mmCIF file of C-alpha atoms in Angstrom:
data_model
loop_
_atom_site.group_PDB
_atom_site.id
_atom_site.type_symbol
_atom_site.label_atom_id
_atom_site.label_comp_id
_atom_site.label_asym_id
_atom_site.label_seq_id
_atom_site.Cartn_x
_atom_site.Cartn_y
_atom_site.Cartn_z
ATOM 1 C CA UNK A 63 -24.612 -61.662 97.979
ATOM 2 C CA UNK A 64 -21.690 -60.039 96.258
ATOM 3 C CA UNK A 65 -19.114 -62.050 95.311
ATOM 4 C CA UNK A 66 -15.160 -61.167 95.272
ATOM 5 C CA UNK A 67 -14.373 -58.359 93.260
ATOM 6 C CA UNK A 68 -11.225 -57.837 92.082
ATOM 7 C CA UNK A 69 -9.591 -54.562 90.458
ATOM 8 C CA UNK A 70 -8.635 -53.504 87.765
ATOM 9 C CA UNK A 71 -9.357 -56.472 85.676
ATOM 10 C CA UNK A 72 -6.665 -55.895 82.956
ATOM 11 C CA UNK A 73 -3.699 -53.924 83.152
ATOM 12 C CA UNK A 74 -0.227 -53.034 81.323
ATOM 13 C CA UNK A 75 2.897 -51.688 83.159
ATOM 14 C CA UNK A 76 6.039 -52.010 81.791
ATOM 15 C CA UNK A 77 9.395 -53.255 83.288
ATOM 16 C CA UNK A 78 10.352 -51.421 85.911
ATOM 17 C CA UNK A 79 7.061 -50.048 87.530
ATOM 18 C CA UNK A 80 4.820 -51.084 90.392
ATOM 19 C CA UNK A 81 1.194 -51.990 90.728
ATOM 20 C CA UNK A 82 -1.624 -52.037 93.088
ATOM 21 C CA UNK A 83 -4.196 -54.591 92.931
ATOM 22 C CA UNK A 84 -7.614 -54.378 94.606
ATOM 23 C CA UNK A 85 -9.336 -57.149 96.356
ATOM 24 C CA UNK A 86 -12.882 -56.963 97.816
ATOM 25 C CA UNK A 87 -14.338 -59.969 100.358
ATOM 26 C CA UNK A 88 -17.557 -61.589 100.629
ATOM 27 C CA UNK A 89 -18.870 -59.939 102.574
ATOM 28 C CA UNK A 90 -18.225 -60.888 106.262
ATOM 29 C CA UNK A 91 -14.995 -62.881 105.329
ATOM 30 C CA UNK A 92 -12.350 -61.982 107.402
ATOM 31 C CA UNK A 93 -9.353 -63.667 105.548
ATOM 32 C CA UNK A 94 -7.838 -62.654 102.059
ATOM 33 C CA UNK A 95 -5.199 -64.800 100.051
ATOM 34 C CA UNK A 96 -3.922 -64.009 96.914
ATOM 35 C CA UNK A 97 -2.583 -66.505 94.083
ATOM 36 C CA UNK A 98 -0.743 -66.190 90.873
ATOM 37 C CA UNK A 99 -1.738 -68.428 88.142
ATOM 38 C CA UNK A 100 0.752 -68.654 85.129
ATOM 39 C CA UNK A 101 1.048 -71.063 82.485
ATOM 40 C CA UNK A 102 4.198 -72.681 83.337
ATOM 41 C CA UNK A 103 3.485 -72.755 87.744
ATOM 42 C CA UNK A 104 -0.008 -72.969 87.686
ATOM 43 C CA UNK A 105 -1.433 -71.306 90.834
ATOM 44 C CA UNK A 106 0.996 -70.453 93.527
ATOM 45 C CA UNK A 107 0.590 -68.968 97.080
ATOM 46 C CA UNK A 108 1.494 -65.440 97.819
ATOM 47 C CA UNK A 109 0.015 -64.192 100.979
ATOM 48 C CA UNK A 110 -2.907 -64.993 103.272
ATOM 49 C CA UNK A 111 -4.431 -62.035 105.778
ATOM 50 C CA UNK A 112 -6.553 -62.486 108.613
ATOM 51 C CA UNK A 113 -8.201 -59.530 110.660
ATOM 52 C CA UNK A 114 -5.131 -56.848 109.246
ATOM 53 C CA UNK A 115 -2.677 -59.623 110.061
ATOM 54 C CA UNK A 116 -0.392 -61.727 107.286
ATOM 55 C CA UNK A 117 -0.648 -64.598 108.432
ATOM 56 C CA UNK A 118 1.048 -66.629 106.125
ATOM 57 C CA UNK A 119 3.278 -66.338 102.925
ATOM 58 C CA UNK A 120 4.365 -68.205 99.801
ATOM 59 C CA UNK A 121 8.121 -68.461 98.206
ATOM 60 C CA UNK A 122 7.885 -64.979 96.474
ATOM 61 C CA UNK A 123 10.567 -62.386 96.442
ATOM 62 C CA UNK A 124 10.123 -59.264 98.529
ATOM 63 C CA UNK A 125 8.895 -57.375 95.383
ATOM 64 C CA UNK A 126 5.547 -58.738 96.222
ATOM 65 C CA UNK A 127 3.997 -57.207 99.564
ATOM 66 C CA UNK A 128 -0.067 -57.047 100.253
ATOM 67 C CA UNK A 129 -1.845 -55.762 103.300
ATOM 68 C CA UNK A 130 -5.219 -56.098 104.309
ATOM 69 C CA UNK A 131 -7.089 -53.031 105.748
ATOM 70 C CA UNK A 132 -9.907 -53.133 108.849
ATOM 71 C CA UNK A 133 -12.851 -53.566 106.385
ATOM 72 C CA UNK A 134 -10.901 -56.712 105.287
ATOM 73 C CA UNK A 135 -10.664 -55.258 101.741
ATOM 74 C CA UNK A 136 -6.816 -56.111 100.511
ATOM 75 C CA UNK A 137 -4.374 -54.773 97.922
ATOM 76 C CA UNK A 138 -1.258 -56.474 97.187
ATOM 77 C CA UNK A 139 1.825 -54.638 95.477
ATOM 78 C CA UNK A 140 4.501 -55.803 93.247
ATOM 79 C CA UNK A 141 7.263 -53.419 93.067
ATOM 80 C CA UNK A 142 9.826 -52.776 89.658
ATOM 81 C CA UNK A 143 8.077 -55.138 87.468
ATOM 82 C CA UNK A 144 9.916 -58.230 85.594
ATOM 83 C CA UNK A 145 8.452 -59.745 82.414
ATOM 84 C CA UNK A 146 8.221 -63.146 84.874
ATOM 85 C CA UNK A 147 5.574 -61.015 86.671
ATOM 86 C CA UNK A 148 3.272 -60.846 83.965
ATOM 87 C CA UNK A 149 0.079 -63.575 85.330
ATOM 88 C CA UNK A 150 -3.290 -63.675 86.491
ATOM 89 C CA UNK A 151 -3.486 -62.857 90.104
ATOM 90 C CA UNK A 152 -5.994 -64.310 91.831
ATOM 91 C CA UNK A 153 -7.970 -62.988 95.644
ATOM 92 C CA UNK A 154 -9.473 -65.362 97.537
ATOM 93 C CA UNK A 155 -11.805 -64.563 100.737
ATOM 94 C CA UNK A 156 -13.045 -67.108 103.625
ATOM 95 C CA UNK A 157 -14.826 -66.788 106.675
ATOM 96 C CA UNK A 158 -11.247 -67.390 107.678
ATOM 97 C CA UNK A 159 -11.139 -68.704 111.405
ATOM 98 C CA UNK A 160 -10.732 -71.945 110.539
ATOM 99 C CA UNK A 161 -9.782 -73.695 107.466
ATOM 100 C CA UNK A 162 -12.035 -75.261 105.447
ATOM 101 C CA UNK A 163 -10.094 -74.777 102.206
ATOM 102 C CA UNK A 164 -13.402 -73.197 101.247
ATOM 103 C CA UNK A 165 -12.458 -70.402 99.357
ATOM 104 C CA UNK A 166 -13.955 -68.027 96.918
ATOM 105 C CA UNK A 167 -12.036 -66.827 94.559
ATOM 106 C CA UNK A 168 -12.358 -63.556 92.520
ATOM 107 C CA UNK A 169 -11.807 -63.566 88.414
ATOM 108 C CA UNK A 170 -8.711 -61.821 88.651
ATOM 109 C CA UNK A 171 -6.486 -59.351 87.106
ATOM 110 C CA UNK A 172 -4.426 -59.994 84.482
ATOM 111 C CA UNK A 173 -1.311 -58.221 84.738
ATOM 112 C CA UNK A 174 0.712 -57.865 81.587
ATOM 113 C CA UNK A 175 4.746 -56.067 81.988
ATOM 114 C CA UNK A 176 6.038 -55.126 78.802
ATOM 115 C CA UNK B 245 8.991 -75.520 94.907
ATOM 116 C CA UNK B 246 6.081 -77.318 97.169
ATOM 117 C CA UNK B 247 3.439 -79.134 94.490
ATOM 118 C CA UNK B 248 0.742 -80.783 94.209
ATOM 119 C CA UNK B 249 1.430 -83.110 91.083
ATOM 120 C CA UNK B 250 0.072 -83.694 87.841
ATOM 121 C CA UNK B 251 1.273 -81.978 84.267
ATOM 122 C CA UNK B 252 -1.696 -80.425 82.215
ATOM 123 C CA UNK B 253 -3.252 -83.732 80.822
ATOM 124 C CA UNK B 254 -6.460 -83.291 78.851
ATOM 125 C CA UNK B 255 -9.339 -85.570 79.182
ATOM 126 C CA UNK B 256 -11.969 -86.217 76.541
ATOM 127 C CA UNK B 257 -15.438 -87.889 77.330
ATOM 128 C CA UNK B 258 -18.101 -87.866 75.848
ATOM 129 C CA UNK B 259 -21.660 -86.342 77.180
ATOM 130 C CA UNK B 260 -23.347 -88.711 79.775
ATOM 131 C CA UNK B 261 -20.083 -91.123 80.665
ATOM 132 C CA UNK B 262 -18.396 -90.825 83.713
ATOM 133 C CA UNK B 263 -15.588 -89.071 84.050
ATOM 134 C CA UNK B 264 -12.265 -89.803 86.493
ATOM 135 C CA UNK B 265 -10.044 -87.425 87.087
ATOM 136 C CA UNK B 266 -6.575 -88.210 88.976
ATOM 137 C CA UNK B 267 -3.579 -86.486 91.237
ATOM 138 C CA UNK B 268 -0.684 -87.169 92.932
ATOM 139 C CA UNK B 269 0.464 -85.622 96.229
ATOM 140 C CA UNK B 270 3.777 -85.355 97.837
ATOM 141 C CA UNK B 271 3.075 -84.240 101.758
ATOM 142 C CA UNK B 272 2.129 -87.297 103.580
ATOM 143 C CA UNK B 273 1.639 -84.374 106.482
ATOM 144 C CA UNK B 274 -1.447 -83.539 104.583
ATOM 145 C CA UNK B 275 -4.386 -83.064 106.472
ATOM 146 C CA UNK B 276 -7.151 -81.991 104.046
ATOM 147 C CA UNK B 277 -7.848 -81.482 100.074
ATOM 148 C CA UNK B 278 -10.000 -79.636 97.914
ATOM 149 C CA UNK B 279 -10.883 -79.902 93.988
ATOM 150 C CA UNK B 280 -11.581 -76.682 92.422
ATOM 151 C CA UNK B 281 -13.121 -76.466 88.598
ATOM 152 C CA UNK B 282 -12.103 -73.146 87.065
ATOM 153 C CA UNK B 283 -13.714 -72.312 83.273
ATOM 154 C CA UNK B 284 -12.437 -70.220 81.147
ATOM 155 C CA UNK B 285 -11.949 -66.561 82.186
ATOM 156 C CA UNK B 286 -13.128 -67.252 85.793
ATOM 157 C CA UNK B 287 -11.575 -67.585 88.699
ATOM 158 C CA UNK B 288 -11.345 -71.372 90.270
ATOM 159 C CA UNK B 289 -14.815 -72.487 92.066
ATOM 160 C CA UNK B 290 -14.918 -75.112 94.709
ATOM 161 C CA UNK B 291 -16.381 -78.563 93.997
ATOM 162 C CA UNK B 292 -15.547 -80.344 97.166
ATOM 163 C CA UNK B 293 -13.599 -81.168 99.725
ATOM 164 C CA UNK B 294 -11.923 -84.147 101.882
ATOM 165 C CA UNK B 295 -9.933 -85.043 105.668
ATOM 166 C CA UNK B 296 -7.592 -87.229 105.809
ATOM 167 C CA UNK B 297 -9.356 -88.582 108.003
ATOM 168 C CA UNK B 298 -11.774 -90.121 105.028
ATOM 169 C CA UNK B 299 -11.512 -91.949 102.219
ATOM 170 C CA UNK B 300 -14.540 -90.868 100.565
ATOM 171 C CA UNK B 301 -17.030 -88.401 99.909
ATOM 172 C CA UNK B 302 -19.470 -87.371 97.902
ATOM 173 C CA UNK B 303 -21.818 -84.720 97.114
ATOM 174 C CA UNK B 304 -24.013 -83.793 94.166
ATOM 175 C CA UNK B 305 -22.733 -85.981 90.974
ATOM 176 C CA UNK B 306 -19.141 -85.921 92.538
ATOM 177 C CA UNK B 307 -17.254 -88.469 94.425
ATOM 178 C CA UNK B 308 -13.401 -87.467 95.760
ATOM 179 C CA UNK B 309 -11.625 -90.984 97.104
ATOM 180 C CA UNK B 310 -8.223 -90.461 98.967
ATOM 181 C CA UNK B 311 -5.910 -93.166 99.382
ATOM 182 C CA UNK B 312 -3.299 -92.089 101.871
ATOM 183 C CA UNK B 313 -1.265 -95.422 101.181
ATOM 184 C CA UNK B 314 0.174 -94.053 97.636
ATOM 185 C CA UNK B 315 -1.007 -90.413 98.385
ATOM 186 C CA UNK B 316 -3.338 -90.430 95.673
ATOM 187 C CA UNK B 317 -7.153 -88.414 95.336
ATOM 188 C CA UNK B 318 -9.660 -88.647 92.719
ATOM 189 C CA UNK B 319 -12.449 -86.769 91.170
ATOM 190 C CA UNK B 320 -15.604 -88.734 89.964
ATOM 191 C CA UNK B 321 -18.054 -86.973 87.878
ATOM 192 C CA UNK B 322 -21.123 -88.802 87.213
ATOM 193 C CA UNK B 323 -23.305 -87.963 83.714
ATOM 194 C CA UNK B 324 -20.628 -85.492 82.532
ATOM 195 C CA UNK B 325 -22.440 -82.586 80.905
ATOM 196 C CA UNK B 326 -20.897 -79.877 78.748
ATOM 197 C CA UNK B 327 -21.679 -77.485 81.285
ATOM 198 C CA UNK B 328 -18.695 -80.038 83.078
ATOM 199 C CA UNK B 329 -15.874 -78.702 80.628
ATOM 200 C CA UNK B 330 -13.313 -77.145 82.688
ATOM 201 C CA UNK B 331 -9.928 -77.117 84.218
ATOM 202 C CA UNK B 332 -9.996 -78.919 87.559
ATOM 203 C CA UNK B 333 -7.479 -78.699 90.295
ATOM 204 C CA UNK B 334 -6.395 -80.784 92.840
ATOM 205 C CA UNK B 335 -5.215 -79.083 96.067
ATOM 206 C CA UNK B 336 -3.642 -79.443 99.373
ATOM 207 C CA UNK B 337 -3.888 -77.066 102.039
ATOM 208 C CA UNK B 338 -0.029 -76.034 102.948
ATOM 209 C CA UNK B 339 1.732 -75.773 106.311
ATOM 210 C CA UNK B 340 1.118 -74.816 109.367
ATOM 211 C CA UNK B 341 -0.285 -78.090 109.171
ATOM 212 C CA UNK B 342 -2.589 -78.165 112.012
ATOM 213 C CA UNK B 343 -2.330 -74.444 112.242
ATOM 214 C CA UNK B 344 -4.978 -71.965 110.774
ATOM 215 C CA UNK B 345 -4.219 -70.998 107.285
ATOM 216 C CA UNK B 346 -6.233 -71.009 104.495
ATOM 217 C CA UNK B 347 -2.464 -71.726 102.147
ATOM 218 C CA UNK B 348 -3.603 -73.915 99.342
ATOM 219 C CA UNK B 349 -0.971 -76.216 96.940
ATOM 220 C CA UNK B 350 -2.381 -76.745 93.611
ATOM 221 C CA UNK B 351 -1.765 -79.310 91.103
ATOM 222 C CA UNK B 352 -1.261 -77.952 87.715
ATOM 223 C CA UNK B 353 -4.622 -78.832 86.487
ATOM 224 C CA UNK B 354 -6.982 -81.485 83.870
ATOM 225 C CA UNK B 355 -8.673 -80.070 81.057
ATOM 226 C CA UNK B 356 -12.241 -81.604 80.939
ATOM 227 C CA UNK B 357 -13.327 -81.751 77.797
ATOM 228 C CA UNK B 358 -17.013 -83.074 77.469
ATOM 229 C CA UNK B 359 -18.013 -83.831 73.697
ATOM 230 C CA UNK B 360 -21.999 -83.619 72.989
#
């Protein structure tokens, strides 16, 4: 079974752009969450989704926006990059009707704004 | 922001000891918590999980022990192998508390360093 797949892996932008990242499920998992993991605040919450539906969201500014699409694939979007932005962001899939905290996680993409 | 506490600490053992690794949380509105191991260049991989209804559990070679008292969980790893070396996380899942989300609150991590 597949596991999370996450794309692109690596990536530069510079200040000022936007990016799209790519997030497959496991398949059959109905609820995507994304994370950003930085040195200095560990992993932090961005979004969750849930059959096309956000269902919950973390303390990030409106720059950051996802969405989740029928075949529960997600993308999230971070729009006129900061320096601060630069992290790994992290996709996480679960069966997702009820919590179990279970998640799997992909490897990531490492974002780096110049 | 929301956290689940600990700085980075690192933690040296050698191969075969046990190994105990420690974290704080704030929320006494907790309801459930989750260690995850993540190695280098991967993303984090669940180890196991707790209610707060329990104060133990254990599965294969790991033991997590809540105390709700002091708001305090723990990871036990029996035989620590090198394989073991990792960062582990603590984690509580956010609010809704007693809604459905799958919002975790991570600690900031324990290096695991198992010496041969």
């Amino acid at each position: 079974k597949a596991g999370v797949t996450q794309t692109p892996r690596y990536l530069i932008k510079t200040r000022g752009q936007q990016v799209t990242l790519s997030c497959s499920p496991i398949s059959g998992h109905r609820s995507v969450s994304w994370y950003q993991q930085t040195p200095g605040q560990g992993l932090q919450f961005l979004f969750e989704y849930f059959s096309e539906t956000q269902r919950n969201k973390g303390n990030f500014p409106g720059r950051f926006s996802g969405r989740q699409f029928s075949n529960s694939r997600s993308e999230m979007n971070v729009s006129t990059l900061e320096l601060g932005d630069s992290a790994l962001y992290l996709c996480a899939s679960s069966w997702g009707q009820t919590n179990t905290g279970e998640l799997f996680f992909g490897e990531g993409s490492r974002l780096t704004v110049l | 922001g929301e956290s689940v506490g600990l700085h980075l600490p690192t933690l040296s053992v050698q191969e075969g000891d046990n190994s105990i690794i420690n974290c704080a949380y704030s929320n006494s509105a907790s309801d459930y918590f989750i260690w995850y191991k993540q190695e280098s260049g991967k993303g984090p991989q669940f180890i196991i999980d707790i209610r707060s209804n329990m104060d133990k559990r254990q599965g294969q070679r790991v033991t997590v022990l809540l105390n709700k008292t002091v708001k305090h969980l723990s990871l036990q790893i029996a035989a620590t192998q090198p394989g073991d070396s990792a960062v582990y996380f603590c984690a509580e899942r956010g609010p809704p508390y007693g809604g459905a989300t799958n919002k975790l609150i991570f600690g900031t991590g324990t290096l695991l360093a198992v010496q041969p």
